[in-house]
Amino acid sequence: MSSLLDFLTLENQLCFAIYETNSQFTKLYSNVLHPFGITYPQYLVLLALWERNGMTVKELGERLKLGTGTLTPMIKRMETNGWVRKERAANDERKVCIFLEAKALDEKHAITEVIAKEVLACNIELAEYEALLQQLKALQGKLSTGL
Amino acid sequence: MSSLLDFLTLENQLCFAIYETNSQFTKLYSNVLHPFGITYPQYLVLLALWERNGMTVKELGERLKLGTGTLTPMIKRMETNGWVRKERAANDERKVCIFLEAKALDEKHAITEVIAKEVLACNIELAEYEALLQQLKALQGKLSTGL
DNA sequence: CTCAATTAAATCGTGTACGATTTAATTGTA
DNA sequence: TACAATTAAATCGTACACGATTTAATTGAG
């Protein structure tokens, strides 16, 4: 990109590059996760819960930056499929805590293994991976000022 | 990230960083575009058509990596709102070409201006912007091998 | 103690997004 | 020229994603 005149071409839009890459990750991960019967967003929920089991819907929403309009029906599907269980907090009946079911704990290794294998197959250098991660976090910080 | 042992934490997932950043862009752009009565994906369609007017649904889908299941209803909404017009190709009645309506041409400057202003307000360095764009394209190439 | 403000989920309506199927037009080959 | 294969859109069913509203439980000021 040589000047701001090129700003409006699709090819030079950072937002579009992110949009496209996100689609690619979604498709790649969906393929791998399909045999397990989970979707890519559901896998992100599992990742969050594997790290900290028993989070409330609100905490999960803060972690994944998702609202209840997305999470409530998604958790219901994961509940139906035996991945998680809902439990009302005893001290505050408004809160609903989400706990992993045995299935989610048992499948953890198998799932992370196929995901890791798939990512490794893409031959992404560790340095490249980390650099991108750092830059994305820097970008996230800057974008958040506009919200 | 020090080793592959950290691979499964949400914080170190490149896919999640991309997922989050995409959400941020979506929200930021949606706020700005809302007064014009278009959504962020619809803005991407306009960007593509401003570059090359009269593309078929298939071409638009290839450009934006979207299928007809997404595009057909979206174009219908944009048609209803007066942004585009559909026209069957004379030489091949299967093809449907999408043309910008006057509204889309008239609003082009106003829309790109507010978007540019919003992005500039985030204080993203040009070098940072270009580096990220390059790295994302490199990543896209590697991810595409897995699809 | 009480009742208005706050908080946590659930619900609702709209708009993507995708895989699979269907419909209709065109093409290639016998 | 037939007519089966191919191609382009549309359609369908499921699953996010979000803003706005609603419901129910808790908190807090008077």
Short mmCIF file of C-alpha atoms (C1' of nucleotides) in Angstrom, two decimals:
data_model
loop_
_atom_site.label_atom_id
_atom_site.label_comp_id
_atom_site.label_asym_id
_atom_site.label_seq_id
_atom_site.Cartn_x
_atom_site.Cartn_y
_atom_site.Cartn_z
CA MET A 1 0.00 0.00 0.00
CA SER A 2 1.66 3.20 -1.10
CA SER A 3 -0.76 5.91 0.02
CA LEU A 4 -4.05 6.58 1.69
CA LEU A 5 -5.59 6.67 -1.78
CA ASP A 6 -5.50 2.90 -1.77
CA PHE A 7 -7.34 2.86 1.48
CA LEU A 8 -10.65 1.76 0.06
CA THR A 9 -9.55 -1.27 -1.94
CA LEU A 10 -10.71 -4.50 -0.41
CA GLU A 11 -7.22 -5.94 -0.74
CA ASN A 12 -5.77 -3.32 1.58
CA GLN A 13 -8.42 -3.48 4.26
CA LEU A 14 -7.08 -4.80 7.52
CA CYS A 15 -10.65 -5.45 8.62
CA PHE A 16 -11.18 -7.67 5.58
CA ALA A 17 -7.95 -9.59 6.11
CA ILE A 18 -9.11 -10.30 9.66
CA TYR A 19 -12.58 -11.19 8.41
CA GLU A 20 -11.18 -13.62 5.84
CA THR A 21 -8.71 -15.22 8.24
CA ASN A 22 -11.46 -15.71 10.77
CA SER A 23 -13.55 -17.48 8.12
CA GLN A 24 -10.60 -19.71 7.32
CA PHE A 25 -10.03 -20.65 10.95
CA THR A 26 -13.75 -21.30 11.35
CA LYS A 27 -13.82 -23.64 8.36
CA LEU A 28 -10.58 -25.41 9.24
CA TYR A 29 -11.55 -25.97 12.85
CA SER A 30 -15.12 -26.90 11.97
CA ASN A 31 -13.88 -29.71 9.75
CA VAL A 32 -11.71 -31.10 12.51
CA LEU A 33 -14.33 -30.68 15.24
CA HIS A 34 -17.27 -32.04 13.27
CA PRO A 35 -16.54 -35.72 14.12
CA PHE A 36 -16.72 -34.79 17.82
CA GLY A 37 -20.09 -33.15 17.37
CA ILE A 38 -19.03 -29.64 18.39
CA THR A 39 -18.82 -26.37 16.52
CA TYR A 40 -15.93 -23.93 16.53
CA PRO A 41 -17.60 -21.44 18.93
CA GLN A 42 -18.49 -24.37 21.20
CA TYR A 43 -14.83 -25.40 21.16
CA LEU A 44 -13.91 -21.90 22.38
CA VAL A 45 -16.37 -22.37 25.25
CA LEU A 46 -14.70 -25.68 26.09
CA LEU A 47 -11.25 -24.03 26.00
CA ALA A 48 -12.46 -21.41 28.47
CA LEU A 49 -14.01 -24.01 30.78
CA TRP A 50 -11.01 -26.35 30.62
CA GLU A 51 -9.06 -23.41 31.99
CA ARG A 52 -11.60 -22.54 34.65
CA ASN A 53 -14.50 -24.86 35.25
CA GLY A 54 -17.75 -23.60 36.78
CA MET A 55 -17.77 -20.06 35.43
CA THR A 56 -21.04 -18.15 35.44
CA VAL A 57 -22.66 -17.20 32.14
CA LYS A 58 -21.57 -13.61 32.75
CA GLU A 59 -17.92 -14.58 33.34
CA LEU A 60 -17.93 -16.80 30.28
CA GLY A 61 -19.37 -13.90 28.32
CA GLU A 62 -16.61 -11.58 29.52
CA ARG A 63 -13.95 -14.15 28.68
CA LEU A 64 -15.26 -14.78 25.16
CA LYS A 65 -16.75 -11.31 24.63
CA LEU A 66 -20.19 -12.76 23.99
CA GLY A 67 -23.59 -11.71 25.30
CA THR A 68 -26.34 -13.86 26.74
CA GLY A 69 -28.21 -13.64 23.44
CA THR A 70 -25.44 -15.81 22.00
CA LEU A 71 -24.39 -17.83 25.03
CA THR A 72 -27.71 -18.93 26.49
CA PRO A 73 -28.90 -20.89 23.42
CA MET A 74 -25.38 -22.16 22.72
CA ILE A 75 -24.98 -23.51 26.25
CA LYS A 76 -28.40 -25.11 25.97
CA ARG A 77 -27.20 -26.99 22.86
CA MET A 78 -24.00 -28.06 24.60
CA GLU A 79 -26.10 -29.20 27.54
CA THR A 80 -28.37 -31.22 25.26
CA ASN A 81 -25.31 -32.86 23.72
CA GLY A 82 -23.83 -33.77 27.09
CA TRP A 83 -20.83 -31.41 27.16
CA VAL A 84 -21.85 -29.18 30.06
CA ARG A 85 -24.24 -28.92 32.97
CA LYS A 86 -25.92 -25.81 34.42
CA GLU A 87 -26.19 -25.18 38.12
CA ARG A 88 -27.74 -22.24 39.97
CA ALA A 89 -25.38 -20.61 42.48
CA ALA A 90 -26.64 -21.31 46.01
CA ASN A 91 -25.66 -17.90 47.38
CA ASP A 92 -27.14 -15.96 44.46
CA GLU A 93 -30.01 -17.55 42.60
CA ARG A 94 -29.55 -15.20 39.64
CA LYS A 95 -26.22 -16.72 38.72
CA VAL A 96 -25.97 -19.84 36.59
CA CYS A 97 -22.67 -21.70 36.73
CA ILE A 98 -21.54 -23.84 33.83
CA PHE A 99 -19.70 -27.07 34.63
CA LEU A 100 -18.01 -29.49 32.26
CA GLU A 101 -19.53 -32.94 32.02
CA ALA A 102 -17.38 -36.10 32.02
CA LYS A 103 -17.55 -36.21 28.22
CA ALA A 104 -15.84 -32.81 27.95
CA LEU A 105 -13.07 -33.87 30.34
CA ASP A 106 -12.60 -37.25 28.65
CA GLU A 107 -12.44 -35.85 25.13
CA LYS A 108 -10.09 -32.99 26.02
CA HIS A 109 -6.94 -34.79 24.94
CA ALA A 110 -8.38 -36.20 21.73
CA ILE A 111 -9.78 -32.82 20.70
CA THR A 112 -6.67 -30.77 21.46
CA GLU A 113 -4.56 -33.39 19.75
CA VAL A 114 -6.35 -33.24 16.40
CA ILE A 115 -6.48 -29.46 16.57
CA ALA A 116 -2.74 -29.28 17.27
CA LYS A 117 -2.03 -31.71 14.47
CA GLU A 118 -4.09 -29.64 12.06
CA VAL A 119 -2.36 -26.40 13.05
CA LEU A 120 1.09 -28.01 12.84
CA ALA A 121 0.24 -29.27 9.35
CA CYS A 122 -0.02 -25.63 8.25
CA ASN A 123 3.70 -25.18 9.01
CA ILE A 124 3.34 -21.94 10.88
CA GLU A 125 6.65 -20.92 12.43
CA LEU A 126 6.54 -20.41 16.18
CA ALA A 127 8.13 -16.96 15.76
CA GLU A 128 5.52 -16.02 13.18
CA TYR A 129 2.74 -17.31 15.43
CA GLU A 130 3.94 -15.32 18.42
CA ALA A 131 4.60 -12.15 16.44
CA LEU A 132 1.13 -12.22 15.01
CA LEU A 133 -0.38 -12.85 18.43
CA GLN A 134 1.48 -9.87 19.88
CA GLN A 135 0.49 -7.55 17.07
CA LEU A 136 -3.13 -8.61 17.24
CA LYS A 137 -3.21 -7.83 20.95
CA ALA A 138 -1.69 -4.43 20.30
CA LEU A 139 -4.33 -3.83 17.64
CA GLN A 140 -7.08 -4.98 19.99
CA GLY A 141 -5.95 -2.38 22.50
CA LYS A 142 -6.15 0.36 19.91
CA LEU A 143 -9.49 -0.74 18.50
CA SER A 144 -11.03 -0.91 21.96
CA THR A 145 -10.62 2.85 22.35
CA GLY A 146 -13.15 3.30 19.55
CA LEU A 147 -15.85 1.27 21.27
CA MET B 1 4.30 -18.39 25.06
CA SER B 2 7.22 -20.47 26.21
CA SER B 3 6.36 -23.96 25.02
CA LEU B 4 3.76 -26.07 23.32
CA LEU B 5 2.40 -26.92 26.76
CA ASP B 6 0.73 -23.53 26.78
CA PHE B 7 -0.90 -24.31 23.49
CA LEU B 8 -4.34 -24.86 24.87
CA THR B 9 -4.80 -21.69 26.87
CA LEU B 10 -7.30 -19.35 25.31
CA GLU B 11 -4.87 -16.48 25.71
CA ASN B 12 -2.35 -18.12 23.40
CA GLN B 13 -4.73 -19.18 20.68
CA LEU B 14 -4.11 -17.37 17.44
CA CYS B 15 -7.55 -18.43 16.28
CA PHE B 16 -9.10 -16.73 19.30
CA ALA B 17 -7.10 -13.54 18.81
CA ILE B 18 -8.39 -13.41 15.25
CA TYR B 19 -11.91 -14.23 16.43
CA GLU B 20 -11.83 -11.44 19.02
CA THR B 21 -10.33 -8.88 16.66
CA ASN B 22 -12.95 -9.70 14.07
CA SER B 23 -15.67 -9.10 16.68
CA GLN B 24 -14.09 -5.76 17.52
CA PHE B 25 -13.97 -4.66 13.90
CA THR B 26 -17.55 -5.79 13.44
CA LYS B 27 -18.75 -3.76 16.41
CA LEU B 28 -16.66 -0.69 15.58
CA TYR B 29 -17.73 -0.62 11.94
CA SER B 30 -21.34 -1.45 12.78
CA ASN B 31 -21.57 1.61 15.01
CA VAL B 32 -20.23 3.85 12.27
CA LEU B 33 -22.33 2.27 9.50
CA HIS B 34 -25.60 2.12 11.42
CA PRO B 35 -26.63 5.71 10.57
CA PHE B 36 -26.31 4.84 6.87
CA GLY B 37 -28.55 1.81 7.28
CA ILE B 38 -25.97 -0.81 6.28
CA THR B 39 -24.31 -3.61 8.17
CA TYR B 40 -20.60 -4.45 8.22
CA PRO B 41 -20.89 -7.42 5.81
CA GLN B 42 -23.01 -5.23 3.51
CA TYR B 43 -20.24 -2.63 3.59
CA LEU B 44 -17.80 -5.31 2.41
CA VAL B 45 -20.15 -6.02 -0.50
CA LEU B 46 -20.18 -2.30 -1.34
CA LEU B 47 -16.36 -2.19 -1.16
CA ALA B 48 -16.19 -5.06 -3.65
CA LEU B 49 -18.72 -3.46 -5.98
CA TRP B 50 -17.14 0.00 -5.79
CA GLU B 51 -14.04 -1.71 -7.11
CA ARG B 52 -15.84 -3.64 -9.82
CA ASN B 53 -19.47 -2.91 -10.47
CA GLY B 54 -21.74 -5.52 -12.03
CA MET B 55 -20.15 -8.68 -10.67
CA THR B 56 -22.17 -11.88 -10.72
CA VAL B 57 -23.24 -13.49 -7.45
CA LYS B 58 -20.60 -16.16 -8.03
CA GLU B 59 -17.81 -13.61 -8.56
CA LEU B 60 -18.89 -11.67 -5.51
CA GLY B 61 -18.86 -14.91 -3.55
CA GLU B 62 -15.33 -15.69 -4.70
CA ARG B 63 -14.16 -12.18 -3.83
CA LEU B 64 -15.67 -12.25 -0.34
CA LYS B 65 -15.41 -16.00 0.18
CA LEU B 66 -19.14 -16.32 0.76
CA GLY B 67 -21.64 -18.83 -0.61
CA THR B 68 -25.04 -18.19 -2.12
CA GLY B 69 -26.65 -19.25 1.15
CA THR B 70 -25.23 -16.06 2.63
CA LEU B 71 -25.17 -13.76 -0.39
CA THR B 72 -28.61 -14.31 -1.90
CA PRO B 73 -30.62 -13.14 1.13
CA MET B 74 -28.09 -10.39 1.89
CA ILE B 75 -28.30 -8.98 -1.63
CA LYS B 76 -32.07 -9.14 -1.39
CA ARG B 77 -31.94 -6.94 1.71
CA MET B 78 -29.54 -4.51 0.02
CA GLU B 79 -31.89 -4.43 -2.97
CA THR B 80 -34.88 -3.70 -0.73
CA ASN B 81 -32.94 -0.84 0.86
CA GLY B 82 -31.99 0.65 -2.49
CA TRP B 83 -28.24 -0.05 -2.50
CA VAL B 84 -28.07 -2.50 -5.41
CA ARG B 85 -30.03 -3.83 -8.36
CA LYS B 86 -30.06 -7.35 -9.81
CA GLU B 87 -29.94 -8.02 -13.52
CA ARG B 88 -29.93 -11.33 -15.37
CA ALA B 89 -27.06 -11.66 -17.84
CA ALA B 90 -28.43 -11.60 -21.39
CA ASN B 91 -25.96 -14.17 -22.74
CA ASP B 92 -26.43 -16.58 -19.83
CA GLU B 93 -29.72 -16.52 -18.03
CA ARG B 94 -28.29 -18.40 -15.08
CA LYS B 95 -26.05 -15.52 -14.08
CA VAL B 96 -27.32 -12.67 -11.96
CA CYS B 97 -25.24 -9.48 -12.06
CA ILE B 98 -25.28 -7.07 -9.15
CA PHE B 99 -25.11 -3.36 -9.93
CA LEU B 100 -24.77 -0.45 -7.56
CA GLU B 101 -27.72 1.92 -7.35
CA ALA B 102 -27.28 5.70 -7.33
CA LYS B 103 -27.54 5.71 -3.53
CA ALA B 104 -24.47 3.48 -3.23
CA LEU B 105 -22.47 5.72 -5.57
CA ASP B 106 -23.64 8.92 -3.90
CA GLU B 107 -22.90 7.74 -0.37
CA LYS B 108 -19.48 6.29 -1.21
CA HIS B 109 -17.52 9.34 -0.09
CA ALA B 110 -19.51 9.93 3.07
CA ILE B 111 -19.19 6.29 4.11
CA THR B 112 -15.48 5.89 3.40
CA GLU B 113 -14.85 9.19 5.14
CA VAL B 114 -16.43 8.24 8.45
CA ILE B 115 -14.78 4.82 8.30
CA ALA B 116 -11.37 6.39 7.64
CA LYS B 117 -11.90 8.86 10.46
CA GLU B 118 -12.82 6.05 12.84
CA VAL B 119 -9.77 3.99 11.89
CA LEU B 120 -7.45 6.99 12.15
CA ALA B 121 -8.85 7.71 15.62
CA CYS B 122 -7.41 4.38 16.72
CA ASN B 123 -3.88 5.67 16.05
CA ILE B 124 -2.68 2.63 14.18
CA GLU B 125 0.77 3.25 12.70
CA LEU B 126 0.99 2.75 8.95
CA ALA B 127 3.97 0.42 9.43
CA GLU B 128 2.02 -1.61 11.96
CA TYR B 129 -0.99 -1.73 9.66
CA GLU B 130 1.06 -2.94 6.69
CA ALA B 131 3.07 -5.46 8.69
CA LEU B 132 -0.10 -7.00 10.08
CA LEU B 133 -1.66 -7.12 6.62
CA GLN B 134 1.38 -8.91 5.22
CA GLN B 135 1.52 -11.43 8.03
CA LEU B 136 -2.18 -12.16 7.78
CA LYS B 137 -1.83 -12.87 4.08
CA ALA B 138 1.07 -15.18 4.75
CA LEU B 139 -1.04 -16.94 7.38
CA GLN B 140 -3.96 -17.18 4.98
CA GLY B 141 -1.74 -18.96 2.50
CA LYS B 142 -0.70 -21.50 5.09
CA LEU B 143 -4.19 -22.05 6.44
CA SER B 144 -5.58 -22.59 2.97
CA THR B 145 -3.49 -25.74 2.60
CA GLY B 146 -5.55 -27.31 5.35
CA LEU B 147 -8.85 -26.74 3.58
"C1'" DC C 1 -38.10 -2.73 56.68
"C1'" DT C 2 -39.36 -1.34 52.10
"C1'" DC C 3 -39.33 -0.37 47.56
"C1'" DA C 4 -36.76 1.54 43.84
"C1'" DA C 5 -32.24 0.68 41.45
"C1'" DT C 6 -29.23 -2.79 40.02
"C1'" DT C 7 -27.70 -7.15 38.37
"C1'" DA C 8 -27.92 -11.88 35.91
"C1'" DA C 9 -30.13 -14.70 32.57
"C1'" DA C 10 -33.42 -15.52 29.36
"C1'" DT C 11 -36.03 -14.09 25.42
"C1'" DC C 12 -36.92 -11.81 20.98
"C1'" DG C 13 -36.07 -10.05 16.26
"C1'" DT C 14 -32.84 -9.38 12.68
"C1'" DG C 15 -28.84 -10.52 10.11
"C1'" DT C 16 -25.03 -13.24 8.88
"C1'" DA C 17 -22.70 -17.92 7.73
"C1'" DC C 18 -22.47 -22.57 6.09
"C1'" DG C 19 -23.39 -27.26 4.13
"C1'" DA C 20 -26.71 -29.64 1.47
"C1'" DT C 21 -30.34 -29.81 -1.68
"C1'" DT C 22 -33.16 -28.04 -5.42
"C1'" DT C 23 -34.25 -25.57 -9.66
"C1'" DA C 24 -33.21 -23.85 -13.98
"C1'" DA C 25 -30.09 -22.78 -17.81
"C1'" DT C 26 -26.12 -24.15 -20.53
"C1'" DT C 27 -22.69 -27.29 -22.40
"C1'" DG C 28 -20.55 -31.29 -24.18
"C1'" DT C 29 -20.81 -35.46 -26.48
"C1'" DA C 30 -22.78 -39.21 -28.91
"C1'" DT D 1 -30.42 -33.10 -32.30
"C1'" DA D 2 -31.02 -35.42 -27.87
"C1'" DC D 3 -29.79 -35.62 -23.21
"C1'" DA D 4 -26.83 -36.49 -19.48
"C1'" DA D 5 -23.31 -33.69 -16.97
"C1'" DT D 6 -22.25 -29.28 -15.42
"C1'" DT D 7 -22.95 -24.70 -13.72
"C1'" DA D 8 -25.39 -20.62 -11.30
"C1'" DA D 9 -28.71 -19.17 -8.00
"C1'" DA D 10 -32.07 -19.97 -4.86
"C1'" DT D 11 -33.78 -22.48 -0.98
"C1'" DC D 12 -33.59 -24.91 3.46
"C1'" DG D 13 -32.12 -26.08 8.17
"C1'" DT D 14 -29.00 -25.19 11.80
"C1'" DA D 15 -25.96 -22.30 14.45
"C1'" DC D 16 -23.92 -18.15 15.79
"C1'" DA D 17 -23.98 -12.92 17.02
"C1'" DC D 18 -25.89 -8.69 18.55
"C1'" DG D 19 -28.93 -5.01 20.49
"C1'" DA D 20 -33.03 -4.44 23.07
"C1'" DT D 21 -36.39 -5.98 26.16
"C1'" DT D 22 -38.14 -8.87 29.86
"C1'" DT D 23 -38.03 -11.57 34.10
"C1'" DA D 24 -36.43 -12.62 38.46
"C1'" DA D 25 -33.24 -12.15 42.35
"C1'" DT D 26 -30.41 -9.09 45.11
"C1'" DT D 27 -28.89 -4.71 46.95
"C1'" DG D 28 -29.09 -0.36 48.97
"C1'" DA D 29 -30.73 4.16 50.44
"C1'" DG D 30 -34.14 6.23 53.30
#
